[in-house]
Amino acid sequence: EKLQFAASQVAVMQEELTAMQPELIKTQTETQELMVVIERDTVEVEAKKQVVAGDEEVANRAAAAAKAIKDECEGDLAEAIPALEAAMSALNTLKPADITLVKAMKNPPAPVKLVMESVCIMKGITPVRKPDPGGSGRMI
């Protein structure tokens, strides 16, 4: 009785297997087609991966160079800022009487002219061109 039951079950399973055979063949064919597509896409992805890796290397080198320039500029700026602050504080010690004294000079000495030009540049004052008091006819 158990053998007959087992035999009947095997017969049912064989019928189901036979009924599913076309579907299994179809699924196997679809799987093979997908594998071909995946292999082709994998080749394309590998090629693009190589290009991206090269671009990444170039970008990393450019970033390193930019960082080096930035660090150098920050170092130079760190050196220049104290000098600028010292110059600005020295500039703030000037009194209007000092400026009046220099204005009263008809032809101030060259070092005084240089300092006054520097002060004008630091304060953002544009120079006013006047005829040369020395009589050369040039504008100074």
mmCIF file with all atom_site columns, C-alpha atoms in Angstrom:
data_model
loop_
_atom_site.group_PDB
_atom_site.id
_atom_site.type_symbol
_atom_site.label_atom_id
_atom_site.label_alt_id
_atom_site.label_comp_id
_atom_site.label_asym_id
_atom_site.label_entity_id
_atom_site.label_seq_id
_atom_site.pdbx_PDB_ins_code
_atom_site.Cartn_x
_atom_site.Cartn_y
_atom_site.Cartn_z
_atom_site.occupancy
_atom_site.B_iso_or_equiv
_atom_site.pdbx_formal_charge
_atom_site.auth_seq_id
_atom_site.auth_comp_id
_atom_site.auth_asym_id
_atom_site.auth_atom_id
_atom_site.pdbx_PDB_model_num
ATOM 1   C CA . GLU A 1 1   ? 0.000  0.000   0.000   1.00 0.00 ? 1   GLU A CA 1
ATOM 2   C CA . LYS A 1 2   ? 2.803  2.409   0.828   1.00 0.00 ? 2   LYS A CA 1
ATOM 3   C CA . LEU A 1 3   ? 4.592  1.446   -2.344  1.00 0.00 ? 3   LEU A CA 1
ATOM 4   C CA . GLN A 1 4   ? 1.484  2.107   -4.392  1.00 0.00 ? 4   GLN A CA 1
ATOM 5   C CA . PHE A 1 5   ? 1.022  5.477   -2.664  1.00 0.00 ? 5   PHE A CA 1
ATOM 6   C CA . ALA A 1 6   ? 4.658  6.360   -3.349  1.00 0.00 ? 6   ALA A CA 1
ATOM 7   C CA . ALA A 1 7   ? 4.331  5.221   -6.951  1.00 0.00 ? 7   ALA A CA 1
ATOM 8   C CA . SER A 1 8   ? 1.217  7.329   -7.435  1.00 0.00 ? 8   SER A CA 1
ATOM 9   C CA . GLN A 1 9   ? 2.969  10.341  -5.931  1.00 0.00 ? 9   GLN A CA 1
ATOM 10  C CA . VAL A 1 10  ? 5.966  9.811   -8.243  1.00 0.00 ? 10  VAL A CA 1
ATOM 11  C CA . ALA A 1 11  ? 3.606  9.603   -11.211 1.00 0.00 ? 11  ALA A CA 1
ATOM 12  C CA . VAL A 1 12  ? 1.939  12.897  -10.185 1.00 0.00 ? 12  VAL A CA 1
ATOM 13  C CA . MET A 1 13  ? 5.308  14.586  -9.781  1.00 0.00 ? 13  MET A CA 1
ATOM 14  C CA . GLN A 1 14  ? 6.470  13.335  -13.181 1.00 0.00 ? 14  GLN A CA 1
ATOM 15  C CA . GLU A 1 15  ? 3.341  14.756  -14.779 1.00 0.00 ? 15  GLU A CA 1
ATOM 16  C CA . GLU A 1 16  ? 3.957  18.096  -13.052 1.00 0.00 ? 16  GLU A CA 1
ATOM 17  C CA . LEU A 1 17  ? 7.597  17.993  -14.154 1.00 0.00 ? 17  LEU A CA 1
ATOM 18  C CA . THR A 1 18  ? 6.558  17.233  -17.716 1.00 0.00 ? 18  THR A CA 1
ATOM 19  C CA . ALA A 1 19  ? 4.012  20.062  -17.604 1.00 0.00 ? 19  ALA A CA 1
ATOM 20  C CA . MET A 1 20  ? 6.660  22.465  -16.265 1.00 0.00 ? 20  MET A CA 1
ATOM 21  C CA . GLN A 1 21  ? 9.363  21.371  -18.734 1.00 0.00 ? 21  GLN A CA 1
ATOM 22  C CA . PRO A 1 22  ? 8.527  24.054  -21.366 1.00 0.00 ? 22  PRO A CA 1
ATOM 23  C CA . GLU A 1 23  ? 8.479  26.736  -18.673 1.00 0.00 ? 23  GLU A CA 1
ATOM 24  C CA . LEU A 1 24  ? 11.818 25.519  -17.309 1.00 0.00 ? 24  LEU A CA 1
ATOM 25  C CA . ILE A 1 25  ? 13.339 25.622  -20.800 1.00 0.00 ? 25  ILE A CA 1
ATOM 26  C CA . LYS A 1 26  ? 11.969 29.139  -21.320 1.00 0.00 ? 26  LYS A CA 1
ATOM 27  C CA . THR A 1 27  ? 13.352 30.291  -17.960 1.00 0.00 ? 27  THR A CA 1
ATOM 28  C CA . GLN A 1 28  ? 16.730 28.719  -18.701 1.00 0.00 ? 28  GLN A CA 1
ATOM 29  C CA . THR A 1 29  ? 16.873 30.521  -22.059 1.00 0.00 ? 29  THR A CA 1
ATOM 30  C CA . GLU A 1 30  ? 15.977 33.847  -20.425 1.00 0.00 ? 30  GLU A CA 1
ATOM 31  C CA . THR A 1 31  ? 18.659 33.272  -17.792 1.00 0.00 ? 31  THR A CA 1
ATOM 32  C CA . GLN A 1 32  ? 21.272 32.615  -20.475 1.00 0.00 ? 32  GLN A CA 1
ATOM 33  C CA . GLU A 1 33  ? 20.261 35.773  -22.325 1.00 0.00 ? 33  GLU A CA 1
ATOM 34  C CA . LEU A 1 34  ? 20.521 37.761  -19.102 1.00 0.00 ? 34  LEU A CA 1
ATOM 35  C CA . MET A 1 35  ? 23.974 36.312  -18.464 1.00 0.00 ? 35  MET A CA 1
ATOM 36  C CA . VAL A 1 36  ? 25.113 37.485  -21.918 1.00 0.00 ? 36  VAL A CA 1
ATOM 37  C CA . VAL A 1 37  ? 23.770 40.985  -21.217 1.00 0.00 ? 37  VAL A CA 1
ATOM 38  C CA . ILE A 1 38  ? 25.434 41.021  -17.790 1.00 0.00 ? 38  ILE A CA 1
ATOM 39  C CA . GLU A 1 39  ? 28.784 39.960  -19.250 1.00 0.00 ? 39  GLU A CA 1
ATOM 40  C CA . ARG A 1 40  ? 28.586 42.677  -21.922 1.00 0.00 ? 40  ARG A CA 1
ATOM 41  C CA . ASP A 1 41  ? 27.635 45.301  -19.328 1.00 0.00 ? 41  ASP A CA 1
ATOM 42  C CA . THR A 1 42  ? 30.446 44.114  -17.062 1.00 0.00 ? 42  THR A CA 1
ATOM 43  C CA . VAL A 1 43  ? 32.983 44.739  -19.839 1.00 0.00 ? 43  VAL A CA 1
ATOM 44  C CA . GLU A 1 44  ? 31.595 48.236  -20.396 1.00 0.00 ? 44  GLU A CA 1
ATOM 45  C CA . VAL A 1 45  ? 31.614 48.956  -16.670 1.00 0.00 ? 45  VAL A CA 1
ATOM 46  C CA . GLU A 1 46  ? 35.222 47.815  -16.354 1.00 0.00 ? 46  GLU A CA 1
ATOM 47  C CA . ALA A 1 47  ? 36.240 50.143  -19.189 1.00 0.00 ? 47  ALA A CA 1
ATOM 48  C CA . LYS A 1 48  ? 34.436 53.068  -17.572 1.00 0.00 ? 48  LYS A CA 1
ATOM 49  C CA . LYS A 1 49  ? 35.937 52.140  -14.208 1.00 0.00 ? 49  LYS A CA 1
ATOM 50  C CA . GLN A 1 50  ? 39.435 52.452  -15.699 1.00 0.00 ? 50  GLN A CA 1
ATOM 51  C CA . VAL A 1 51  ? 38.600 55.886  -17.141 1.00 0.00 ? 51  VAL A CA 1
ATOM 52  C CA . VAL A 1 52  ? 37.139 57.057  -13.831 1.00 0.00 ? 52  VAL A CA 1
ATOM 53  C CA . ALA A 1 53  ? 40.180 55.782  -11.942 1.00 0.00 ? 53  ALA A CA 1
ATOM 54  C CA . GLY A 1 54  ? 42.433 57.804  -14.263 1.00 0.00 ? 54  GLY A CA 1
ATOM 55  C CA . ASP A 1 55  ? 40.291 60.905  -13.831 1.00 0.00 ? 55  ASP A CA 1
ATOM 56  C CA . GLU A 1 56  ? 40.312 60.420  -10.078 1.00 0.00 ? 56  GLU A CA 1
ATOM 57  C CA . GLU A 1 57  ? 44.101 60.232  -10.048 1.00 0.00 ? 57  GLU A CA 1
ATOM 58  C CA . VAL A 1 58  ? 44.385 63.448  -12.092 1.00 0.00 ? 58  VAL A CA 1
ATOM 59  C CA . ALA A 1 59  ? 41.880 65.184  -9.800  1.00 0.00 ? 59  ALA A CA 1
ATOM 60  C CA . ASN A 1 60  ? 43.757 64.037  -6.690  1.00 0.00 ? 60  ASN A CA 1
ATOM 61  C CA . ARG A 1 61  ? 47.035 65.387  -8.062  1.00 0.00 ? 61  ARG A CA 1
ATOM 62  C CA . ALA A 1 62  ? 45.368 68.710  -8.908  1.00 0.00 ? 62  ALA A CA 1
ATOM 63  C CA . ALA A 1 63  ? 43.819 68.861  -5.435  1.00 0.00 ? 63  ALA A CA 1
ATOM 64  C CA . ALA A 1 64  ? 47.206 68.184  -3.831  1.00 0.00 ? 64  ALA A CA 1
ATOM 65  C CA . ALA A 1 65  ? 48.816 70.947  -5.905  1.00 0.00 ? 65  ALA A CA 1
ATOM 66  C CA . ALA A 1 66  ? 46.009 73.364  -5.005  1.00 0.00 ? 66  ALA A CA 1
ATOM 67  C CA . LYS A 1 67  ? 46.376 72.489  -1.314  1.00 0.00 ? 67  LYS A CA 1
ATOM 68  C CA . ALA A 1 68  ? 50.118 73.126  -1.492  1.00 0.00 ? 68  ALA A CA 1
ATOM 69  C CA . ILE A 1 69  ? 49.509 76.543  -3.083  1.00 0.00 ? 69  ILE A CA 1
ATOM 70  C CA . LYS A 1 70  ? 46.835 77.324  -0.490  1.00 0.00 ? 70  LYS A CA 1
ATOM 71  C CA . ASP A 1 71  ? 49.155 76.368  2.369   1.00 0.00 ? 71  ASP A CA 1
ATOM 72  C CA . GLU A 1 72  ? 51.945 78.511  0.914   1.00 0.00 ? 72  GLU A CA 1
ATOM 73  C CA . CYS A 1 73  ? 49.584 81.483  0.519   1.00 0.00 ? 73  CYS A CA 1
ATOM 74  C CA . GLU A 1 74  ? 48.283 81.073  4.056   1.00 0.00 ? 74  GLU A CA 1
ATOM 75  C CA . GLY A 1 75  ? 51.869 80.997  5.348   1.00 0.00 ? 75  GLY A CA 1
ATOM 76  C CA . ASP A 1 76  ? 52.722 84.175  3.424   1.00 0.00 ? 76  ASP A CA 1
ATOM 77  C CA . LEU A 1 77  ? 49.526 85.800  4.645   1.00 0.00 ? 77  LEU A CA 1
ATOM 78  C CA . ALA A 1 78  ? 50.314 84.829  8.240   1.00 0.00 ? 78  ALA A CA 1
ATOM 79  C CA . GLU A 1 79  ? 53.665 86.619  7.873   1.00 0.00 ? 79  GLU A CA 1
ATOM 80  C CA . ALA A 1 80  ? 52.145 89.716  6.230   1.00 0.00 ? 80  ALA A CA 1
ATOM 81  C CA . ILE A 1 81  ? 49.193 90.267  8.583   1.00 0.00 ? 81  ILE A CA 1
ATOM 82  C CA . PRO A 1 82  ? 51.283 91.273  11.629  1.00 0.00 ? 82  PRO A CA 1
ATOM 83  C CA . ALA A 1 83  ? 53.233 93.764  9.500   1.00 0.00 ? 83  ALA A CA 1
ATOM 84  C CA . LEU A 1 84  ? 49.999 95.215  8.126   1.00 0.00 ? 84  LEU A CA 1
ATOM 85  C CA . GLU A 1 85  ? 48.504 95.515  11.598  1.00 0.00 ? 85  GLU A CA 1
ATOM 86  C CA . ALA A 1 86  ? 51.666 97.214  12.872  1.00 0.00 ? 86  ALA A CA 1
ATOM 87  C CA . ALA A 1 87  ? 51.585 99.654  9.956   1.00 0.00 ? 87  ALA A CA 1
ATOM 88  C CA . MET A 1 88  ? 47.911 100.423 10.528  1.00 0.00 ? 88  MET A CA 1
ATOM 89  C CA . SER A 1 89  ? 48.468 101.041 14.231  1.00 0.00 ? 89  SER A CA 1
ATOM 90  C CA . ALA A 1 90  ? 51.415 103.320 13.421  1.00 0.00 ? 90  ALA A CA 1
ATOM 91  C CA . LEU A 1 91  ? 49.224 105.108 10.899  1.00 0.00 ? 91  LEU A CA 1
ATOM 92  C CA . ASN A 1 92  ? 46.570 105.657 13.550  1.00 0.00 ? 92  ASN A CA 1
ATOM 93  C CA . THR A 1 93  ? 49.120 107.541 15.682  1.00 0.00 ? 93  THR A CA 1
ATOM 94  C CA . LEU A 1 94  ? 49.292 110.354 13.102  1.00 0.00 ? 94  LEU A CA 1
ATOM 95  C CA . LYS A 1 95  ? 47.639 113.567 14.189  1.00 0.00 ? 95  LYS A CA 1
ATOM 96  C CA . PRO A 1 96  ? 46.039 116.182 11.952  1.00 0.00 ? 96  PRO A CA 1
ATOM 97  C CA . ALA A 1 97  ? 48.830 118.563 12.947  1.00 0.00 ? 97  ALA A CA 1
ATOM 98  C CA . ASP A 1 98  ? 51.386 116.163 11.400  1.00 0.00 ? 98  ASP A CA 1
ATOM 99  C CA . ILE A 1 99  ? 49.481 116.230 8.116   1.00 0.00 ? 99  ILE A CA 1
ATOM 100 C CA . THR A 1 100 ? 49.202 120.025 8.237   1.00 0.00 ? 100 THR A CA 1
ATOM 101 C CA . LEU A 1 101 ? 52.961 120.278 8.774   1.00 0.00 ? 101 LEU A CA 1
ATOM 102 C CA . VAL A 1 102 ? 53.647 118.185 5.678   1.00 0.00 ? 102 VAL A CA 1
ATOM 103 C CA . LYS A 1 103 ? 51.098 120.181 3.663   1.00 0.00 ? 103 LYS A CA 1
ATOM 104 C CA . ALA A 1 104 ? 52.903 123.385 4.606   1.00 0.00 ? 104 ALA A CA 1
ATOM 105 C CA . MET A 1 105 ? 56.133 122.131 3.014   1.00 0.00 ? 105 MET A CA 1
ATOM 106 C CA . LYS A 1 106 ? 56.465 123.396 -0.545  1.00 0.00 ? 106 LYS A CA 1
ATOM 107 C CA . ASN A 1 107 ? 58.765 120.578 -1.639  1.00 0.00 ? 107 ASN A CA 1
ATOM 108 C CA . PRO A 1 108 ? 59.003 117.893 1.077   1.00 0.00 ? 108 PRO A CA 1
ATOM 109 C CA . PRO A 1 109 ? 62.042 115.604 1.152   1.00 0.00 ? 109 PRO A CA 1
ATOM 110 C CA . ALA A 1 110 ? 61.822 112.328 -0.835  1.00 0.00 ? 110 ALA A CA 1
ATOM 111 C CA . PRO A 1 111 ? 61.401 110.083 2.258   1.00 0.00 ? 111 PRO A CA 1
ATOM 112 C CA . VAL A 1 112 ? 58.452 112.228 3.404   1.00 0.00 ? 112 VAL A CA 1
ATOM 113 C CA . LYS A 1 113 ? 56.881 111.974 -0.067  1.00 0.00 ? 113 LYS A CA 1
ATOM 114 C CA . LEU A 1 114 ? 57.329 108.190 0.006   1.00 0.00 ? 114 LEU A CA 1
ATOM 115 C CA . VAL A 1 115 ? 55.712 107.909 3.433   1.00 0.00 ? 115 VAL A CA 1
ATOM 116 C CA . MET A 1 116 ? 52.820 110.148 2.384   1.00 0.00 ? 116 MET A CA 1
ATOM 117 C CA . GLU A 1 117 ? 52.268 108.073 -0.776  1.00 0.00 ? 117 GLU A CA 1
ATOM 118 C CA . SER A 1 118 ? 52.205 104.931 1.377   1.00 0.00 ? 118 SER A CA 1
ATOM 119 C CA . VAL A 1 119 ? 49.726 106.501 3.776   1.00 0.00 ? 119 VAL A CA 1
ATOM 120 C CA . CYS A 1 120 ? 47.478 107.530 0.887   1.00 0.00 ? 120 CYS A CA 1
ATOM 121 C CA . ILE A 1 121 ? 47.580 104.006 -0.535  1.00 0.00 ? 121 ILE A CA 1
ATOM 122 C CA . MET A 1 122 ? 46.782 102.437 2.849   1.00 0.00 ? 122 MET A CA 1
ATOM 123 C CA . LYS A 1 123 ? 43.928 104.861 3.494   1.00 0.00 ? 123 LYS A CA 1
ATOM 124 C CA . GLY A 1 124 ? 42.612 104.526 -0.068  1.00 0.00 ? 124 GLY A CA 1
ATOM 125 C CA . ILE A 1 125 ? 43.059 108.242 -0.843  1.00 0.00 ? 125 ILE A CA 1
ATOM 126 C CA . THR A 1 126 ? 43.594 109.034 -4.506  1.00 0.00 ? 126 THR A CA 1
ATOM 127 C CA . PRO A 1 127 ? 46.347 111.598 -5.228  1.00 0.00 ? 127 PRO A CA 1
ATOM 128 C CA . VAL A 1 128 ? 45.574 115.061 -6.545  1.00 0.00 ? 128 VAL A CA 1
ATOM 129 C CA . ARG A 1 129 ? 47.851 116.074 -9.395  1.00 0.00 ? 129 ARG A CA 1
ATOM 130 C CA . LYS A 1 130 ? 49.351 119.538 -9.056  1.00 0.00 ? 130 LYS A CA 1
ATOM 131 C CA . PRO A 1 131 ? 51.953 121.530 -11.033 1.00 0.00 ? 131 PRO A CA 1
ATOM 132 C CA . ASP A 1 132 ? 55.522 120.908 -9.869  1.00 0.00 ? 132 ASP A CA 1
ATOM 133 C CA . PRO A 1 133 ? 56.525 123.674 -7.434  1.00 0.00 ? 133 PRO A CA 1
ATOM 134 C CA . GLY A 1 134 ? 60.085 123.368 -8.736  1.00 0.00 ? 134 GLY A CA 1
ATOM 135 C CA . GLY A 1 135 ? 58.942 125.110 -11.925 1.00 0.00 ? 135 GLY A CA 1
ATOM 136 C CA . SER A 1 136 ? 59.583 122.241 -14.353 1.00 0.00 ? 136 SER A CA 1
ATOM 137 C CA . GLY A 1 137 ? 56.045 122.514 -15.737 1.00 0.00 ? 137 GLY A CA 1
ATOM 138 C CA . ARG A 1 138 ? 55.331 118.853 -15.022 1.00 0.00 ? 138 ARG A CA 1
ATOM 139 C CA . MET A 1 139 ? 52.379 117.595 -13.010 1.00 0.00 ? 139 MET A CA 1
ATOM 140 C CA . ILE A 1 140 ? 53.149 115.737 -9.811  1.00 0.00 ? 140 ILE A CA 1
#
